[in-house]
Amino acid sequence: METRVRTAADDSEFEGYLAHTRHAFGKVPYDHATLRAHGVSAVAVRGPQVLGGGLFLPFEQHFGGRPVPSGGVAWLAVAPWERGAGLARRVTEEGTDRLRGAHGAVLACAWTPAPGLYRRWGWEAAAVASSHVLHPAELPAPRSRFQTVQPDEAACARLRNALAPGWNGTLRRPAWWYGWKQRTTPGALTLGVVRPGAGGTGGADGELAGYATVTVEPHHPWGVAAVVHDLWHAELDALPALLAAVGAHSPQVREIRFRRSVLPRPSPLPWLLDRYAVREDGWYPWMLRLLDVPAALRARGWAPGPRGAVGLEVVPPEGGTQPYALTFEAGRMQVRRGSNPSARTVRLPSSALAAWYAGGLPLRHAARLGTAAGDVRDLDLLDALVSGPTPWLPESF
């Protein structure tokens, strides 16, 4: 009997997919009704049996300071007895094709502990994430005076939207994202800091210097841990005041935990702490794939200084080559399909292209790893184009 990959025909088929997420992850997607309503779902079915599925969320990500139409792959699950038959790839390609067709996505990202699987599909690791733990007693006293406030989401969004273009991968969060996160982190409290005299609310009367969204968890053998889920600050000077507010959230706070990827890499902690007593735990990477190579290259922002022309040969997972001619200046790139008139061409797999695009893998380094080939002058020229923001995806989905 034929196995088909498509949208769930009804709620019972979607429930069949959710049953597989319980087997794969020990839980179902957080507030999955919202994800289903605002995203794209795909299921694999054979007759009446649901064999797996995934959720695909449309959004924009910043690359080179510009928002690029994108999407996230989430909660990909396949029945244990069907694994290894290529169903995960079929579900992923169906979902990302629909992100591209219905939402204009030119790239997609995913958190995964199995980068090798995605790499075989043309994805590559953009950056790995870490969680961090520190004791409130290790925090230095704030060097500047700040006032602690409880900001509204509008103030938080203004600060976040101003800072997010400074990294590659940060989301321009959709309108529904805030309500969804509220429901998936019950009891969360958002604290902010403003300079005295800048306004008492952090809203219409003044702009935030930083904010953190925090929950509390029991800490063994007593007390609680303050768990930071979202953290943005406009300058290093605001961070000690913000963390002091987090530590003062409860008199029983024994440690401050930053969930995975809440802090970028490198984190600001080495430049903040007088005594570096931080526990860092590595997490798995977020992966990236360019769904439409020419459109993704045109949409991204590039360093404004480099100018020139380079040929690019992209090798997809299925083999063959896709040639392009690139010309760039003033931070913009033009892309033409076909070979470059010049004999000088850079050749690399589509996976390495994605990692370079995110600023996570310089082509000079890729050449040393054997995953890129070309004249060193062209590798340096292309690397100069991405000499700006570093990769950071501070979202969980």
CSV table of C-alpha atoms in Angstrom, one decimal:
chain,number,residue,atom,x,y,z
A,1,MET,CA,0.0,0.0,0.0
A,2,GLU,CA,1.3,3.4,-0.9
A,3,THR,CA,2.6,5.8,1.7
A,4,ARG,CA,1.5,9.4,1.2
A,5,VAL,CA,2.7,12.6,2.8
A,6,ARG,CA,0.2,15.4,3.1
A,7,THR,CA,-1.8,17.6,5.5
A,8,ALA,CA,-3.7,15.7,8.1
A,9,ALA,CA,-7.2,15.0,6.8
A,10,ASP,CA,-8.9,15.5,10.1
A,11,ASP,CA,-8.3,15.8,13.9
A,12,SER,CA,-7.9,12.0,14.3
A,13,GLU,CA,-5.0,11.9,11.8
A,14,PHE,CA,-3.4,14.8,13.7
A,15,GLU,CA,-3.9,13.0,16.9
A,16,GLY,CA,-2.2,10.0,15.3
A,17,TYR,CA,0.9,12.2,14.6
A,18,LEU,CA,0.8,13.5,18.2
A,19,ALA,CA,1.0,9.9,19.5
A,20,HIS,CA,4.3,9.5,17.7
A,21,THR,CA,5.7,12.7,19.3
A,22,ARG,CA,4.9,11.2,22.7
A,23,HIS,CA,7.0,8.1,21.7
A,24,ALA,CA,9.8,10.2,20.3
A,25,PHE,CA,10.0,13.0,22.8
A,26,GLY,CA,8.0,11.9,25.8
A,27,LYS,CA,5.5,14.7,25.3
A,28,VAL,CA,3.4,16.4,22.7
A,29,PRO,CA,4.2,19.8,21.2
A,30,TYR,CA,3.5,22.7,23.5
A,31,ASP,CA,0.1,24.3,22.7
A,32,HIS,CA,0.1,22.3,19.5
A,33,ALA,CA,-3.3,23.8,18.5
A,34,THR,CA,-1.7,27.2,18.0
A,35,LEU,CA,1.3,25.8,16.1
A,36,ARG,CA,-1.1,23.9,13.8
A,37,ALA,CA,-3.3,27.0,13.3
A,38,HIS,CA,-0.4,29.3,12.4
A,39,GLY,CA,2.0,26.9,10.8
A,40,VAL,CA,2.0,24.0,8.3
A,41,SER,CA,1.6,20.4,9.4
A,42,ALA,CA,2.4,17.3,7.4
A,43,VAL,CA,1.7,13.7,8.1
A,44,ALA,CA,2.8,10.4,6.5
A,45,VAL,CA,-0.1,7.9,6.1
A,46,ARG,CA,-0.5,4.5,4.8
A,47,GLY,CA,-4.1,3.6,4.5
A,48,PRO,CA,-5.7,4.4,7.8
A,49,GLN,CA,-2.4,4.3,9.7
A,50,VAL,CA,-0.5,7.5,10.6
A,51,LEU,CA,3.3,6.8,10.4
A,52,GLY,CA,4.7,10.2,11.5
A,53,GLY,CA,4.6,13.9,10.8
A,54,GLY,CA,6.0,17.3,11.6
A,55,LEU,CA,5.1,21.0,12.2
A,56,PHE,CA,6.5,23.8,10.1
A,57,LEU,CA,6.4,27.4,11.4
A,58,PRO,CA,6.6,30.4,9.1
A,59,PHE,CA,8.6,33.4,10.3
A,60,GLU,CA,11.4,35.7,9.3
A,61,GLN,CA,15.0,35.4,10.4
A,62,HIS,CA,17.7,38.2,10.3
A,63,PHE,CA,20.8,37.5,8.2
A,64,GLY,CA,23.2,40.3,7.6
A,65,GLY,CA,20.9,42.7,9.3
A,66,ARG,CA,17.9,42.0,7.0
A,67,PRO,CA,14.8,39.9,7.6
A,68,VAL,CA,14.7,36.9,5.4
A,69,PRO,CA,11.5,34.8,4.8
A,70,SER,CA,12.1,31.6,6.6
A,71,GLY,CA,10.5,28.8,8.6
A,72,GLY,CA,11.2,26.4,11.4
A,73,VAL,CA,11.0,22.6,11.4
A,74,ALA,CA,9.7,21.3,14.7
A,75,TRP,CA,8.5,18.1,16.4
A,76,LEU,CA,9.5,15.8,13.5
A,77,ALA,CA,8.5,12.2,14.5
A,78,VAL,CA,8.3,8.9,12.7
A,79,ALA,CA,7.0,5.6,14.0
A,80,PRO,CA,9.9,3.4,15.4
A,81,TRP,CA,9.0,0.6,13.0
A,82,GLU,CA,9.2,2.9,10.0
A,83,ARG,CA,12.5,4.6,10.7
A,84,GLY,CA,15.3,4.3,8.2
A,85,ALA,CA,12.9,4.2,5.2
A,86,GLY,CA,13.2,7.9,4.3
A,87,LEU,CA,9.9,9.1,5.8
A,88,ALA,CA,11.5,11.8,7.9
A,89,ARG,CA,13.0,13.3,4.8
A,90,ARG,CA,9.8,13.1,2.8
A,91,VAL,CA,7.9,14.8,5.6
A,92,THR,CA,10.5,17.5,6.0
A,93,GLU,CA,10.6,18.2,2.2
A,94,GLU,CA,6.8,18.3,2.1
A,95,GLY,CA,6.6,20.8,4.9
A,96,THR,CA,9.4,23.0,3.7
A,97,ASP,CA,8.0,23.0,0.2
A,98,ARG,CA,4.8,24.3,1.6
A,99,LEU,CA,6.6,26.9,3.6
A,100,ARG,CA,8.2,28.0,0.4
A,101,GLY,CA,5.0,27.9,-1.7
A,102,ALA,CA,2.5,29.4,0.8
A,103,HIS,CA,4.7,31.7,2.8
A,104,GLY,CA,7.6,32.6,0.5
A,105,ALA,CA,10.3,31.0,2.7
A,106,VAL,CA,13.7,30.8,1.1
A,107,LEU,CA,15.4,29.0,3.9
A,108,ALA,CA,14.5,26.8,6.9
A,109,CYS,CA,16.0,26.1,10.3
A,110,ALA,CA,15.7,23.3,12.9
A,111,TRP,CA,17.0,22.3,16.3
A,112,THR,CA,18.3,18.7,16.2
A,113,PRO,CA,20.5,16.3,18.0
A,114,ALA,CA,21.0,14.4,14.8
A,115,PRO,CA,22.9,16.8,12.5
A,116,GLY,CA,24.2,14.0,10.3
A,117,LEU,CA,20.7,13.0,9.3
A,118,TYR,CA,19.9,16.6,8.2
A,119,ARG,CA,23.3,17.0,6.6
A,120,ARG,CA,22.5,14.2,4.2
A,121,TRP,CA,19.4,16.3,3.2
A,122,GLY,CA,21.5,19.4,2.4
A,123,TRP,CA,21.3,21.1,5.8
A,124,GLU,CA,24.2,22.1,8.0
A,125,ALA,CA,24.9,23.3,11.5
A,126,ALA,CA,24.9,27.0,11.9
A,127,ALA,CA,25.9,27.1,15.5
A,128,VAL,CA,25.6,25.1,18.7
A,129,ALA,CA,23.8,26.2,21.8
A,130,SER,CA,24.7,26.1,25.5
A,131,SER,CA,22.8,26.5,28.8
A,132,HIS,CA,24.6,28.4,31.6
A,133,VAL,CA,24.2,28.3,35.4
A,134,LEU,CA,25.7,30.9,37.8
A,135,HIS,CA,25.2,31.7,41.5
A,136,PRO,CA,23.7,35.1,42.3
A,137,ALA,CA,26.6,35.8,44.7
A,138,GLU,CA,29.0,35.8,41.7
A,139,LEU,CA,27.2,38.8,40.1
A,140,PRO,CA,29.1,42.1,40.4
A,141,ALA,CA,27.3,45.1,41.7
A,142,PRO,CA,25.8,47.2,38.9
A,143,ARG,CA,28.2,50.0,37.8
A,144,SER,CA,25.4,52.2,36.8
A,145,ARG,CA,22.0,53.0,38.4
A,146,PHE,CA,18.9,51.4,36.9
A,147,GLN,CA,15.3,51.1,38.0
A,148,THR,CA,13.6,47.7,37.9
A,149,VAL,CA,10.2,47.8,36.1
A,150,GLN,CA,7.6,45.3,34.8
A,151,PRO,CA,7.5,46.2,31.1
A,152,ASP,CA,4.7,45.4,28.7
A,153,GLU,CA,5.2,43.4,25.6
A,154,ALA,CA,5.3,46.5,23.3
A,155,ALA,CA,8.3,47.8,25.1
A,156,CYS,CA,10.0,44.4,25.0
A,157,ALA,CA,9.3,44.1,21.3
A,158,ARG,CA,10.8,47.5,20.6
A,159,LEU,CA,14.0,46.6,22.3
A,160,ARG,CA,14.1,43.1,20.8
A,161,ASN,CA,13.4,44.4,17.3
A,162,ALA,CA,16.1,47.0,17.6
A,163,LEU,CA,18.7,44.4,18.7
A,164,ALA,CA,17.8,41.3,16.7
A,165,PRO,CA,19.3,42.4,13.4
A,166,GLY,CA,22.7,42.3,15.1
A,167,TRP,CA,22.9,38.5,14.8
A,168,ASN,CA,22.3,36.0,12.1
A,169,GLY,CA,19.3,33.7,12.8
A,170,THR,CA,17.3,35.8,15.2
A,171,LEU,CA,13.6,35.8,14.5
A,172,ARG,CA,11.3,38.7,13.8
A,173,ARG,CA,8.7,37.0,15.9
A,174,PRO,CA,5.2,36.6,14.4
A,175,ALA,CA,2.3,38.4,16.1
A,176,TRP,CA,1.0,35.1,17.7
A,177,TRP,CA,4.4,34.2,19.2
A,178,TYR,CA,4.0,36.2,22.4
A,179,GLY,CA,0.7,34.6,23.4
A,180,TRP,CA,2.0,31.2,22.5
A,181,LYS,CA,5.0,31.6,24.7
A,182,GLN,CA,2.9,32.9,27.6
A,183,ARG,CA,0.8,29.7,27.5
A,184,THR,CA,3.9,27.4,27.2
A,185,THR,CA,5.7,29.1,30.2
A,186,PRO,CA,2.9,29.4,32.8
A,187,GLY,CA,3.9,31.6,35.7
A,188,ALA,CA,6.6,33.4,33.8
A,189,LEU,CA,7.4,37.0,35.0
A,190,THR,CA,9.1,39.6,32.8
A,191,LEU,CA,11.4,42.1,34.5
A,192,GLY,CA,13.1,45.0,32.9
A,193,VAL,CA,15.5,47.8,33.7
A,194,VAL,CA,15.5,51.4,32.7
A,195,ARG,CA,17.8,54.3,33.7
A,196,PRO,CA,16.4,56.6,36.4
A,197,GLY,CA,14.6,59.5,34.8
A,198,ALA,CA,14.0,57.6,31.5
A,199,GLY,CA,10.4,56.7,32.6
A,200,GLY,CA,8.8,54.6,35.2
A,201,THR,CA,7.1,52.0,33.1
A,202,GLY,CA,9.5,51.0,30.3
A,203,GLY,CA,6.6,51.6,27.9
A,204,ALA,CA,5.5,54.9,26.5
A,205,ASP,CA,7.4,57.0,29.0
A,206,GLY,CA,10.9,55.5,28.2
A,207,GLU,CA,12.8,52.8,26.5
A,208,LEU,CA,14.0,49.6,28.2
A,209,ALA,CA,17.7,49.0,28.6
A,210,GLY,CA,17.1,45.3,29.0
A,211,TYR,CA,14.5,42.7,30.0
A,212,ALA,CA,14.4,39.0,31.1
A,213,THR,CA,11.5,36.5,31.3
A,214,VAL,CA,11.9,34.2,34.3
A,215,THR,CA,10.2,31.2,35.9
A,216,VAL,CA,11.2,29.4,39.1
A,217,GLU,CA,11.9,25.7,39.7
A,218,PRO,CA,12.7,23.8,42.9
A,219,HIS,CA,16.4,23.7,43.8
A,220,HIS,CA,17.8,20.7,45.7
A,221,PRO,CA,18.1,20.6,48.7
A,222,TRP,CA,16.2,23.8,49.3
A,223,GLY,CA,15.3,27.1,47.6
A,224,VAL,CA,14.6,27.8,44.0
A,225,ALA,CA,16.4,28.4,40.7
A,226,ALA,CA,15.5,31.4,38.6
A,227,VAL,CA,15.2,30.1,35.0
A,228,VAL,CA,15.7,32.7,32.3
A,229,HIS,CA,13.8,32.0,29.1
A,230,ASP,CA,14.3,35.3,27.3
A,231,LEU,CA,17.1,37.9,27.8
A,232,TRP,CA,17.8,41.0,25.8
A,233,HIS,CA,19.9,44.0,26.8
A,234,ALA,CA,21.0,47.0,24.9
A,235,GLU,CA,24.5,47.3,26.5
A,236,LEU,CA,26.7,45.4,28.8
A,237,ASP,CA,26.2,48.0,31.5
A,238,ALA,CA,22.5,47.0,31.8
A,239,LEU,CA,23.2,43.3,32.3
A,240,PRO,CA,24.3,43.3,36.0
A,241,ALA,CA,21.3,45.4,37.0
A,242,LEU,CA,19.0,43.0,35.0
A,243,LEU,CA,20.5,39.9,36.6
A,244,ALA,CA,20.4,41.5,40.0
A,245,ALA,CA,16.6,41.9,39.4
A,246,VAL,CA,16.4,38.3,38.4
A,247,GLY,CA,18.3,37.2,41.5
A,248,ALA,CA,16.0,39.3,43.7
A,249,HIS,CA,12.9,37.7,42.2
A,250,SER,CA,12.7,35.6,45.3
A,251,PRO,CA,14.8,35.6,48.5
A,252,GLN,CA,15.2,31.8,48.0
A,253,VAL,CA,17.0,32.0,44.6
A,254,ARG,CA,20.0,29.7,44.8
A,255,GLU,CA,21.1,29.9,41.2
A,256,ILE,CA,20.3,31.5,37.9
A,257,ARG,CA,19.8,29.2,35.0
A,258,PHE,CA,19.9,30.4,31.4
A,259,ARG,CA,18.1,27.9,29.2
A,260,ARG,CA,19.7,26.7,26.0
A,261,SER,CA,20.6,29.5,23.6
A,262,VAL,CA,19.2,32.2,25.8
A,263,LEU,CA,22.8,33.6,25.7
A,264,PRO,CA,24.5,34.0,22.3
A,265,ARG,CA,28.0,32.6,21.6
A,266,PRO,CA,30.2,33.9,22.8
A,267,SER,CA,28.1,34.9,25.8
A,268,PRO,CA,28.6,38.2,27.5
A,269,LEU,CA,29.4,36.6,30.9
A,270,PRO,CA,33.3,36.6,30.5
A,271,TRP,CA,33.1,40.4,30.2
A,272,LEU,CA,30.7,40.8,33.0
A,273,LEU,CA,31.8,38.6,35.9
A,274,ASP,CA,34.6,39.4,38.3
A,275,ARG,CA,34.9,35.7,39.1
A,276,TYR,CA,34.0,33.3,36.4
A,277,ALA,CA,32.3,30.5,38.2
A,278,VAL,CA,29.8,29.4,35.5
A,279,ARG,CA,28.7,26.0,34.6
A,280,GLU,CA,28.1,25.7,30.9
A,281,ASP,CA,26.4,22.7,29.4
A,282,GLY,CA,26.5,22.1,25.6
A,283,TRP,CA,23.4,21.5,23.6
A,284,TYR,CA,22.9,20.4,20.1
A,285,PRO,CA,23.1,22.7,17.1
A,286,TRP,CA,20.5,24.5,15.0
A,287,MET,CA,20.6,23.5,11.4
A,288,LEU,CA,20.0,25.6,8.3
A,289,ARG,CA,19.0,24.8,4.7
A,290,LEU,CA,18.6,27.2,1.7
A,291,LEU,CA,15.3,26.2,0.1
A,292,ASP,CA,15.9,28.7,-2.8
A,293,VAL,CA,19.6,29.5,-3.3
A,294,PRO,CA,19.3,32.5,-5.6
A,295,ALA,CA,16.4,34.1,-3.6
A,296,ALA,CA,18.2,33.5,-0.3
A,297,LEU,CA,21.4,35.1,-1.5
A,298,ARG,CA,19.5,38.1,-2.8
A,299,ALA,CA,17.5,38.5,0.4
A,300,ARG,CA,20.4,38.5,2.8
A,301,GLY,CA,22.4,41.6,3.8
A,302,TRP,CA,26.1,41.4,3.2
A,303,ALA,CA,29.1,43.4,4.4
A,304,PRO,CA,29.1,46.7,2.4
A,305,GLY,CA,32.8,46.8,1.6
A,306,PRO,CA,33.6,43.8,-0.6
A,307,ARG,CA,32.8,44.1,-4.3
A,308,GLY,CA,33.4,41.8,-7.2
A,309,ALA,CA,32.2,38.7,-9.1
A,310,VAL,CA,32.6,35.0,-8.3
A,311,GLY,CA,31.3,31.8,-9.8
A,312,LEU,CA,29.6,29.4,-7.4
A,313,GLU,CA,28.9,25.7,-8.0
A,314,VAL,CA,26.6,24.2,-5.4
A,315,VAL,CA,26.5,20.4,-5.1
A,316,PRO,CA,23.1,19.2,-3.8
A,317,PRO,CA,22.7,15.9,-1.9
A,318,GLU,CA,21.4,14.1,-4.9
A,319,GLY,CA,24.5,14.9,-6.9
A,320,GLY,CA,25.2,17.1,-9.9
A,321,THR,CA,25.9,20.8,-9.7
A,322,GLN,CA,23.9,24.0,-9.7
A,323,PRO,CA,26.1,26.9,-11.2
A,324,TYR,CA,25.5,30.5,-10.3
A,325,ALA,CA,27.3,33.8,-11.2
A,326,LEU,CA,27.4,36.2,-8.2
A,327,THR,CA,28.1,39.9,-8.4
A,328,PHE,CA,28.1,42.0,-5.3
A,329,GLU,CA,28.7,45.5,-4.0
A,330,ALA,CA,27.4,47.9,-1.3
A,331,GLY,CA,26.0,45.0,0.7
A,332,ARG,CA,23.7,43.6,-2.0
A,333,MET,CA,24.1,40.6,-4.2
A,334,GLN,CA,23.0,39.8,-7.7
A,335,VAL,CA,22.6,36.1,-8.7
A,336,ARG,CA,22.3,34.7,-12.2
A,337,ARG,CA,21.8,31.0,-12.9
A,338,GLY,CA,24.5,29.6,-15.1
A,339,SER,CA,28.3,29.5,-15.1
A,340,ASN,CA,30.4,32.6,-14.3
A,341,PRO,CA,32.2,34.0,-17.4
A,342,SER,CA,35.4,33.9,-15.3
A,343,ALA,CA,37.2,30.7,-14.9
A,344,ARG,CA,37.4,31.2,-11.2
A,345,THR,CA,34.7,29.3,-9.3
A,346,VAL,CA,34.1,28.3,-5.8
A,347,ARG,CA,32.6,24.8,-5.4
A,348,LEU,CA,30.9,23.5,-2.2
A,349,PRO,CA,28.0,21.3,-1.1
A,350,SER,CA,24.7,22.9,-0.3
A,351,SER,CA,25.2,22.0,3.3
A,352,ALA,CA,28.5,24.0,3.5
A,353,LEU,CA,26.7,26.9,1.7
A,354,ALA,CA,24.1,27.0,4.4
A,355,ALA,CA,26.7,27.1,7.2
A,356,TRP,CA,28.7,29.9,5.5
A,357,TYR,CA,25.4,31.8,4.8
A,358,ALA,CA,24.8,31.9,8.6
A,359,GLY,CA,28.3,33.1,9.3
A,360,GLY,CA,29.0,29.8,11.1
A,361,LEU,CA,31.6,28.3,8.7
A,362,PRO,CA,34.2,30.5,6.9
A,363,LEU,CA,35.0,29.1,3.5
A,364,ARG,CA,38.7,29.2,4.3
A,365,HIS,CA,38.0,26.8,7.2
A,366,ALA,CA,35.6,24.7,5.0
A,367,ALA,CA,38.5,24.3,2.5
A,368,ARG,CA,40.8,23.0,5.2
A,369,LEU,CA,38.0,20.5,6.1
A,370,GLY,CA,37.7,19.4,2.5
A,371,THR,CA,34.1,20.7,2.0
A,372,ALA,CA,34.9,23.7,-0.2
A,373,ALA,CA,37.2,24.2,-3.2
A,374,GLY,CA,38.3,27.4,-4.9
A,375,ASP,CA,41.0,30.0,-5.3
A,376,VAL,CA,42.0,31.4,-1.9
A,377,ARG,CA,41.4,34.9,-3.2
A,378,ASP,CA,37.7,34.0,-3.9
A,379,LEU,CA,37.3,32.2,-0.6
A,380,ASP,CA,38.6,35.3,1.2
A,381,LEU,CA,36.4,37.5,-0.8
A,382,LEU,CA,33.2,35.5,0.0
A,383,ASP,CA,34.3,35.3,3.7
A,384,ALA,CA,34.6,39.0,3.8
A,385,LEU,CA,31.0,39.3,2.8
A,386,VAL,CA,29.8,37.6,6.0
A,387,SER,CA,32.2,39.4,8.3
A,388,GLY,CA,29.4,40.9,10.4
A,389,PRO,CA,26.8,39.4,12.7
A,390,THR,CA,27.5,36.0,14.3
A,391,PRO,CA,24.9,33.2,14.4
A,392,TRP,CA,22.4,33.1,17.3
A,393,LEU,CA,18.9,31.5,17.4
A,394,PRO,CA,17.5,32.4,20.8
A,395,GLU,CA,14.2,30.6,20.2
A,396,SER,CA,12.8,27.2,21.1
A,397,PHE,CA,10.1,25.6,19.0
